[in-house]
Amino acid sequence: MTNRRDFLKKAGLAAAAGTTALAAPAVRAQSKITWRLQTYAGPALAEHVIKPAIDAFNKAANGEMQIDLYTADQLVPTGELFRAMQAGTIDAVQSDDDSMASPVDIKVFGGYFPFASRYSLDVPTLFHQYGLNEIWAEAYGEVEGVTWLSAGAWDPCNFATIKPIKSLEDLKGLRIFTFPTAGKFLTRFGVVPVTLPWEDVQVAMQTGELDGLAWSGITEDYTVGWADVTKYFLTNNISGAWCGSFFANSARWDEVPEHLKTLFRLCIDSSHYYRQHWYWGGEAMLRAEGTKLELTTIPDEEWETVEQEALKFWDEIAATSPRAAKVVAILKKYREVMEKAGPPYRYS
C-alpha cells in the first residue's frame, strides 16, 4: 500500500506538472512592425490624400503595426522615392510612377498621361475592369525589391497661372511646374516644363521663376496655397484624373502577417474612396464659389486640336514597348466605349 500511495503521489505530481507546461507554453513576444511611408504630397495635401487612411490603419492594427507618415521630400526627394524604397531606406510609398522614376516601361501612364481619362472614375474602371491591374502587377513583378499594391485616381490636371490663358498661343513660353510625361507633351505647344522640389513651388511663383503650374485641379490650388500666388485657372484640362499608386518594399511587405496586409489594402481602398468625393466636390465648389482664381477657357474647337495631338502622342508611346502598346490599346478601347455610351460618360 505504501508503494502504491507513493506511485500515485508521484504520478499525480508529474501529471500536474505536465498540465501546467501545456497550459502555459513559453511564447516569444512578437515585436511591433514599424514602417516609414513617404507620400508625394506636401503636409496640407497629405491631410486629405493619405493621412486619414494611415490614421485608421494605425488604430485598427491595435499595436501590432504602426506606419509613420512622411510628406513630400521629407526623407528623400520625390525623384528618388523608388530607389529609396527598393533599398529599404523607406518601407512604402504613395506616388505616381512617373515622378518617382519607376524603372518600368509603363511609368509614363502614371501621373497625368494626356487625355487618358476624362473623369476620376475612369482610373479605377481601367484598372479593375479593363486589365491595367494585371499589367501593373506584371511590370513591377519584374523589378526586384518593390511590390506594387494598388492604383487610384486623384484630381484633374489644369493650369493655374499668373497671366490668363485664353488660346493655345498664350501657352507659348510659359515656365510651368508639371509632371515629366505631361511636360514632355506640353512642349508641343510651347510650354517650358520646370522641375522643382514640391515645397519650393510657391516661392518660385512669387520670385518669377515660374509662370504657373499644371500639377493639379483647383482643389489642390486652394488647399496648398497655390491659389494665393496665381490669378487664373484654365478650365480645360489635359487629363481628367491623376493616376497614383501605393507601393512597398517587398521584403518588408513579406514580413507583414496576412491579416495586416488585408487591413492595409482596405485602408488603401478607403483612401481611394475619400479622394473620389473630396476632389469631385471640391473641383465644382471652388469653380462656382471660389474667390481667389478667375476662370478662363480655351474654345472647344481649339482645344480639340490638343486632344488630337494627344492621340498621336499615344501612338509614339505605344512604339516604346509591347507592354506600353497594350496599355494604349486598352485606352483606345475604353475611349471608344465611353464615346459610344454617350452622356453622362462622354459629351460630344
Short mmCIF file of N, CA, C and O in Angstrom, two decimals, residues 129-205:
data_model
loop_
_atom_site.label_atom_id
_atom_site.label_comp_id
_atom_site.label_asym_id
_atom_site.label_seq_id
_atom_site.Cartn_x
_atom_site.Cartn_y
_atom_site.Cartn_z
N GLN A 129 -11.50 46.79 -64.42
CA GLN A 129 -12.36 46.16 -65.43
C GLN A 129 -11.70 46.02 -66.80
O GLN A 129 -12.18 45.24 -67.63
N TYR A 130 -10.63 46.76 -67.05
CA TYR A 130 -10.00 46.72 -68.38
C TYR A 130 -8.58 46.15 -68.37
O TYR A 130 -7.89 46.21 -69.38
N GLY A 131 -8.14 45.64 -67.23
CA GLY A 131 -6.89 44.88 -67.23
C GLY A 131 -5.63 45.60 -66.81
O GLY A 131 -4.54 45.00 -66.83
N LEU A 132 -5.72 46.86 -66.41
CA LEU A 132 -4.49 47.56 -66.01
C LEU A 132 -3.91 47.01 -64.71
O LEU A 132 -2.69 47.04 -64.51
N ASN A 133 -4.76 46.47 -63.82
CA ASN A 133 -4.23 45.85 -62.59
C ASN A 133 -3.21 44.76 -62.93
O ASN A 133 -2.11 44.71 -62.35
N GLU A 134 -3.56 43.91 -63.85
CA GLU A 134 -2.68 42.80 -64.21
C GLU A 134 -1.40 43.29 -64.89
O GLU A 134 -0.32 42.75 -64.67
N ILE A 135 -1.53 44.33 -65.69
CA ILE A 135 -0.35 44.86 -66.38
C ILE A 135 0.62 45.51 -65.39
O ILE A 135 1.84 45.31 -65.48
N TRP A 136 0.08 46.26 -64.44
CA TRP A 136 0.96 46.90 -63.44
C TRP A 136 1.63 45.84 -62.56
O TRP A 136 2.82 45.94 -62.26
N ALA A 137 0.88 44.82 -62.16
CA ALA A 137 1.46 43.75 -61.34
C ALA A 137 2.56 43.03 -62.11
O ALA A 137 3.60 42.68 -61.55
N GLU A 138 2.34 42.80 -63.39
CA GLU A 138 3.35 42.14 -64.22
C GLU A 138 4.61 42.99 -64.33
O GLU A 138 5.73 42.49 -64.17
N ALA A 139 4.44 44.27 -64.60
CA ALA A 139 5.60 45.16 -64.78
C ALA A 139 6.44 45.24 -63.51
O ALA A 139 7.68 45.10 -63.57
N TYR A 140 5.79 45.45 -62.37
CA TYR A 140 6.55 45.57 -61.13
C TYR A 140 7.03 44.22 -60.62
O TYR A 140 7.98 44.15 -59.83
N GLY A 141 6.40 43.14 -61.08
CA GLY A 141 6.88 41.82 -60.74
C GLY A 141 8.25 41.52 -61.33
O GLY A 141 8.94 40.61 -60.88
N GLU A 142 8.64 42.29 -62.34
CA GLU A 142 9.95 42.11 -62.98
C GLU A 142 11.03 42.95 -62.31
O GLU A 142 12.20 42.86 -62.69
N VAL A 143 10.65 43.77 -61.33
CA VAL A 143 11.60 44.65 -60.65
C VAL A 143 11.87 44.10 -59.26
O VAL A 143 10.95 43.88 -58.47
N GLU A 144 13.11 43.90 -58.93
CA GLU A 144 13.46 43.33 -57.64
C GLU A 144 13.25 44.33 -56.51
O GLU A 144 13.59 45.51 -56.61
N GLY A 145 12.65 43.85 -55.43
CA GLY A 145 12.63 44.63 -54.19
C GLY A 145 11.44 45.53 -53.97
O GLY A 145 11.33 46.14 -52.91
N VAL A 146 10.52 45.65 -54.95
CA VAL A 146 9.37 46.54 -54.80
C VAL A 146 8.10 45.81 -55.19
O VAL A 146 8.05 45.12 -56.21
N THR A 147 7.06 45.98 -54.37
CA THR A 147 5.76 45.38 -54.64
C THR A 147 4.74 46.49 -54.89
O THR A 147 4.55 47.37 -54.03
N TRP A 148 4.12 46.47 -56.07
CA TRP A 148 3.04 47.40 -56.38
C TRP A 148 1.77 46.88 -55.73
O TRP A 148 1.45 45.70 -55.83
N LEU A 149 1.02 47.77 -55.05
CA LEU A 149 -0.15 47.33 -54.30
C LEU A 149 -1.48 47.75 -54.90
O LEU A 149 -2.41 46.94 -54.97
N SER A 150 -1.59 49.01 -55.32
CA SER A 150 -2.90 49.47 -55.78
C SER A 150 -2.79 50.85 -56.42
O SER A 150 -1.99 51.68 -55.98
N ALA A 151 -3.60 51.08 -57.45
CA ALA A 151 -3.66 52.39 -58.09
C ALA A 151 -5.03 53.02 -57.87
O ALA A 151 -6.03 52.31 -57.73
N GLY A 152 -5.06 54.34 -57.86
CA GLY A 152 -6.31 55.06 -57.71
C GLY A 152 -6.25 56.41 -58.39
O GLY A 152 -5.21 56.80 -58.95
N ALA A 153 -7.36 57.14 -58.32
CA ALA A 153 -7.48 58.43 -59.01
C ALA A 153 -7.36 59.59 -58.03
O ALA A 153 -7.78 59.49 -56.88
N TRP A 154 -6.82 60.67 -58.53
CA TRP A 154 -6.76 61.94 -57.81
C TRP A 154 -7.53 62.98 -58.64
O TRP A 154 -8.51 62.68 -59.29
N ASP A 155 -7.04 64.20 -58.69
CA ASP A 155 -7.74 65.30 -59.35
C ASP A 155 -7.30 65.48 -60.80
O ASP A 155 -6.33 64.86 -61.24
N PRO A 156 -7.99 66.32 -61.56
CA PRO A 156 -7.60 66.58 -62.95
C PRO A 156 -6.36 67.47 -63.02
O PRO A 156 -5.89 67.98 -62.00
N CYS A 157 -5.84 67.66 -64.23
CA CYS A 157 -4.66 68.50 -64.43
C CYS A 157 -5.04 69.76 -65.19
O CYS A 157 -5.30 69.71 -66.40
N ASN A 158 -5.10 70.87 -64.47
CA ASN A 158 -5.42 72.17 -65.07
C ASN A 158 -4.27 73.14 -64.85
O ASN A 158 -3.45 72.96 -63.95
N PHE A 159 -4.23 74.18 -65.67
CA PHE A 159 -3.25 75.24 -65.49
C PHE A 159 -3.74 76.25 -64.47
O PHE A 159 -4.90 76.70 -64.52
N ALA A 160 -2.87 76.65 -63.56
CA ALA A 160 -3.08 77.82 -62.70
C ALA A 160 -1.91 78.75 -62.98
O ALA A 160 -0.74 78.35 -62.84
N THR A 161 -2.19 79.96 -63.40
CA THR A 161 -1.13 80.83 -63.91
C THR A 161 -1.28 82.27 -63.40
O THR A 161 -2.31 82.66 -62.86
N ILE A 162 -0.21 83.03 -63.63
CA ILE A 162 -0.22 84.46 -63.27
C ILE A 162 -0.92 85.27 -64.35
O ILE A 162 -1.65 86.22 -64.07
N LYS A 163 -0.70 84.88 -65.62
CA LYS A 163 -1.34 85.56 -66.74
C LYS A 163 -2.49 84.69 -67.26
O LYS A 163 -2.43 83.46 -67.18
N PRO A 164 -3.53 85.28 -67.81
CA PRO A 164 -4.66 84.49 -68.31
C PRO A 164 -4.31 83.69 -69.56
O PRO A 164 -3.52 84.14 -70.40
N ILE A 165 -4.89 82.49 -69.67
CA ILE A 165 -4.74 81.65 -70.86
C ILE A 165 -6.12 81.56 -71.52
O ILE A 165 -7.06 81.02 -70.94
N LYS A 166 -6.22 82.10 -72.74
CA LYS A 166 -7.49 82.08 -73.45
C LYS A 166 -7.37 81.47 -74.83
O LYS A 166 -8.35 81.32 -75.55
N SER A 167 -6.14 81.13 -75.21
CA SER A 167 -5.89 80.48 -76.50
C SER A 167 -4.61 79.67 -76.38
O SER A 167 -3.82 79.85 -75.44
N LEU A 168 -4.38 78.78 -77.34
CA LEU A 168 -3.15 77.99 -77.33
C LEU A 168 -1.92 78.87 -77.47
O LEU A 168 -0.85 78.55 -76.95
N GLU A 169 -2.07 80.00 -78.13
CA GLU A 169 -0.97 80.94 -78.30
C GLU A 169 -0.45 81.42 -76.95
O GLU A 169 0.75 81.67 -76.78
N ASP A 170 -1.35 81.52 -75.97
CA ASP A 170 -0.96 82.02 -74.64
C ASP A 170 -0.09 81.04 -73.87
O ASP A 170 0.52 81.41 -72.86
N LEU A 171 -0.01 79.79 -74.33
CA LEU A 171 0.82 78.79 -73.66
C LEU A 171 2.30 78.94 -74.00
O LEU A 171 3.16 78.49 -73.22
N LYS A 172 2.59 79.55 -75.10
CA LYS A 172 3.96 79.59 -75.60
C LYS A 172 4.89 80.35 -74.64
O LYS A 172 4.60 81.48 -74.25
N GLY A 173 5.96 79.66 -74.29
CA GLY A 173 6.98 80.29 -73.45
C GLY A 173 6.71 80.23 -71.96
O GLY A 173 7.56 80.66 -71.16
N LEU A 174 5.55 79.72 -71.54
CA LEU A 174 5.24 79.67 -70.11
C LEU A 174 6.10 78.64 -69.40
O LEU A 174 6.21 77.49 -69.83
N ARG A 175 6.72 79.06 -68.31
CA ARG A 175 7.53 78.15 -67.48
C ARG A 175 6.58 77.52 -66.46
O ARG A 175 6.09 78.20 -65.56
N ILE A 176 6.35 76.22 -66.62
CA ILE A 176 5.28 75.54 -65.89
C ILE A 176 5.84 74.38 -65.07
O ILE A 176 6.58 73.54 -65.59
N PHE A 177 5.46 74.34 -63.81
CA PHE A 177 5.78 73.21 -62.95
C PHE A 177 4.77 72.09 -63.24
O PHE A 177 3.57 72.28 -63.11
N THR A 178 5.27 70.93 -63.66
CA THR A 178 4.36 69.84 -64.03
C THR A 178 5.08 68.51 -63.92
O THR A 178 6.25 68.44 -63.50
N PHE A 179 4.41 67.44 -64.30
CA PHE A 179 4.96 66.09 -64.23
C PHE A 179 5.77 65.77 -65.49
O PHE A 179 5.55 66.38 -66.54
N PRO A 180 6.70 64.82 -65.42
CA PRO A 180 7.60 64.55 -66.55
C PRO A 180 6.90 64.29 -67.88
O PRO A 180 7.18 64.96 -68.88
N THR A 181 5.99 63.32 -67.92
CA THR A 181 5.35 62.98 -69.20
C THR A 181 4.40 64.08 -69.65
O THR A 181 4.34 64.41 -70.84
N ALA A 182 3.66 64.66 -68.72
CA ALA A 182 2.78 65.79 -69.07
C ALA A 182 3.60 66.94 -69.64
O ALA A 182 3.22 67.57 -70.63
N GLY A 183 4.74 67.20 -69.03
CA GLY A 183 5.61 68.27 -69.51
C GLY A 183 6.14 67.99 -70.90
O GLY A 183 6.20 68.89 -71.75
N LYS A 184 6.51 66.73 -71.15
CA LYS A 184 7.00 66.36 -72.47
C LYS A 184 5.93 66.61 -73.53
O LYS A 184 6.22 67.12 -74.62
N PHE A 185 4.70 66.28 -73.21
CA PHE A 185 3.60 66.51 -74.16
C PHE A 185 3.36 68.00 -74.36
O PHE A 185 3.16 68.47 -75.49
N LEU A 186 3.37 68.77 -73.30
CA LEU A 186 3.04 70.19 -73.38
C LEU A 186 4.09 71.02 -74.13
O LEU A 186 3.80 72.13 -74.58
N THR A 187 5.29 70.48 -74.30
CA THR A 187 6.30 71.20 -75.08
C THR A 187 5.84 71.38 -76.53
O THR A 187 6.31 72.28 -77.22
N ARG A 188 4.91 70.55 -76.99
CA ARG A 188 4.39 70.67 -78.35
C ARG A 188 3.63 71.97 -78.54
O ARG A 188 3.39 72.39 -79.68
N PHE A 189 3.27 72.59 -77.44
CA PHE A 189 2.50 73.84 -77.51
C PHE A 189 3.28 75.02 -76.94
O PHE A 189 2.72 76.05 -76.62
N GLY A 190 4.60 74.82 -76.85
CA GLY A 190 5.47 75.91 -76.44
C GLY A 190 5.69 76.05 -74.95
O GLY A 190 6.39 76.97 -74.50
N VAL A 191 5.13 75.15 -74.15
CA VAL A 191 5.33 75.20 -72.70
C VAL A 191 6.76 74.78 -72.36
O VAL A 191 7.33 73.88 -72.99
N VAL A 192 7.33 75.43 -71.36
CA VAL A 192 8.67 75.08 -70.88
C VAL A 192 8.51 74.40 -69.52
O VAL A 192 8.25 75.06 -68.51
N PRO A 193 8.63 73.06 -69.46
CA PRO A 193 8.47 72.36 -68.17
C PRO A 193 9.62 72.67 -67.22
O PRO A 193 10.78 72.75 -67.63
N VAL A 194 9.29 72.86 -65.95
CA VAL A 194 10.29 73.15 -64.93
C VAL A 194 10.14 72.14 -63.80
O VAL A 194 9.03 71.87 -63.33
N THR A 195 11.26 71.58 -63.37
CA THR A 195 11.26 70.63 -62.26
C THR A 195 11.83 71.30 -61.02
O THR A 195 12.93 71.86 -61.05
N LEU A 196 11.08 71.25 -59.93
CA LEU A 196 11.49 71.83 -58.66
C LEU A 196 11.04 70.92 -57.52
O LEU A 196 10.08 70.15 -57.68
N PRO A 197 11.69 71.01 -56.35
CA PRO A 197 11.11 70.34 -55.18
C PRO A 197 9.73 70.93 -54.89
O PRO A 197 9.52 72.14 -55.04
N TRP A 198 8.82 70.08 -54.48
CA TRP A 198 7.43 70.50 -54.26
C TRP A 198 7.33 71.71 -53.35
O TRP A 198 6.57 72.65 -53.61
N GLU A 199 8.11 71.72 -52.28
CA GLU A 199 7.97 72.80 -51.29
C GLU A 199 8.53 74.13 -51.78
O GLU A 199 8.30 75.18 -51.16
N ASP A 200 9.25 74.12 -52.91
CA ASP A 200 9.83 75.36 -53.45
C ASP A 200 8.91 76.05 -54.46
O ASP A 200 9.21 77.17 -54.90
N VAL A 201 7.82 75.41 -54.83
CA VAL A 201 6.99 75.91 -55.92
C VAL A 201 6.37 77.26 -55.60
O VAL A 201 6.38 78.19 -56.43
N GLN A 202 5.83 77.41 -54.41
CA GLN A 202 5.13 78.66 -54.08
C GLN A 202 6.09 79.86 -54.11
O GLN A 202 5.75 80.92 -54.65
N VAL A 203 7.28 79.67 -53.59
CA VAL A 203 8.27 80.75 -53.63
C VAL A 203 8.69 81.04 -55.06
O VAL A 203 8.86 82.20 -55.46
N ALA A 204 8.85 79.97 -55.87
CA ALA A 204 9.24 80.15 -57.27
C ALA A 204 8.20 80.95 -58.04
O ALA A 204 8.53 81.71 -58.96
N MET A 205 6.94 80.80 -57.68
CA MET A 205 5.88 81.60 -58.30
C MET A 205 6.04 83.07 -57.92
O MET A 205 5.89 83.97 -58.75
#
